Amino acid sequence: GDVARLEGALREERQARRDREQAAADAATGAEARQAELEAALAEAREQMADVERRSAEAAARIAEADHRVADAERRASDAERRALDATNRAASAEDRARQAEIRAAFVEEEAERARAAETDPSVRAGIVDATVLDEIARAAEDLAAGLRRLAEGSGGAPAAGPGGAPAAARPPPPPPVGARTRPAQPGGPRHSGRSPAQQMPAHQPPAAPPPPPGRAASPRRRAPVRLPPGMLQDDPAAIEAMVRTPGVAVIVDGYNVSMLAWPDASAAEQRERLCDALAEFQLRFRCEVTVVFDGAEVPGVRPLRRRNLRVVFSAAGQEADEVVVGEVMFRPDDVPVIVVSSDREVRAGAESEGATVLTADMLLQLMRR
């Protein structure tokens, strides 16, 4: 019986051992399978990471290319903007030159008319204007007309060629001061230097205006007046506002003359910006035509100014803004009332001779600050 019990226990022990070995084998097989699964998952994760890194590198390359295209587009836009600004400056300069040429042409025509009238006036013909002066005026008018045609042909590009292939003058010289007089003829007739009258007078130089007959003063140009309420003085702020509200009035401002009084400590560029901002608000407030004139269109560092409903004019190189201010008055028809704002004595005298109403810079500043 004991032997039988021991043999049974041994069989059970062997069966338990086989079960344990089978369980261990199954566990080892499961571990190997799990390890294989993990290794496959790791390989797949590595492939995914490599793919992500590749896509990230491609995206970085595309971003760099996009940045390069944006920089190139910005550079092209800047170049186009600079070219457009240059074209605008050239067009504005051409317009100013054409306008000044028209003003000078009108001046020469007026002087020619005066000369023809003086030719029939015995009191003037006796010793003030002679045939040589009239011939010079006519030839100067012809030269100026030819210069205007060349200016019109060359305003969009290079200056047109003048006689003999020489470049034409880009801009005729400014007209003589208002009220300038010709020199009376010398006793015994005019002097001759062996040259023709056209050679004696420089090309495109407008002749000086003949003086008024003895005993008569030069009268100011008749122009439509500005509205001044009865009983008011011109320096009264209410009267100034009424004058500015005259229908169809044109206000021409001597820029630096006003800005230097308003902002004496600011730089020239700051003065221009502040005055243009103030005049733009002034135009919106009074709904009148406003033109401001500054010195130095071709001075380096002066950039064009743009304000809506405000006309900004720069004088050309070698030309003073005073001449441009008076020229702006001369350019307008007589039925347009004109107000010139300047404290400069010469500007005031020239503007008044053209029939404009003149206000001081301080008057305008008081009106803008009301």
Coordinates of C-alpha atoms in Angstrom, one line a residue, residues 59-77:
A59 CA 7.9 72.3 -44.6
A60 CA 11.0 74.3 -43.4
A61 CA 12.3 74.4 -46.9
R62 CA 8.9 75.6 -48.2
I63 CA 8.8 78.2 -45.5
A64 CA 12.3 79.4 -46.4
E65 CA 11.3 79.6 -50.1
A66 CA 8.1 81.5 -49.2
D67 CA 10.1 83.9 -47.1
H68 CA 12.4 84.4 -50.0
R69 CA 9.5 85.0 -52.4
V70 CA 7.9 87.5 -49.9
A71 CA 11.2 89.3 -49.5
D72 CA 11.6 89.4 -53.3
A73 CA 8.0 90.6 -53.7
E74 CA 8.6 93.3 -51.0
R75 CA 11.7 94.4 -52.8
R76 CA 9.9 94.6 -56.1
A77 CA 7.0 96.5 -54.5

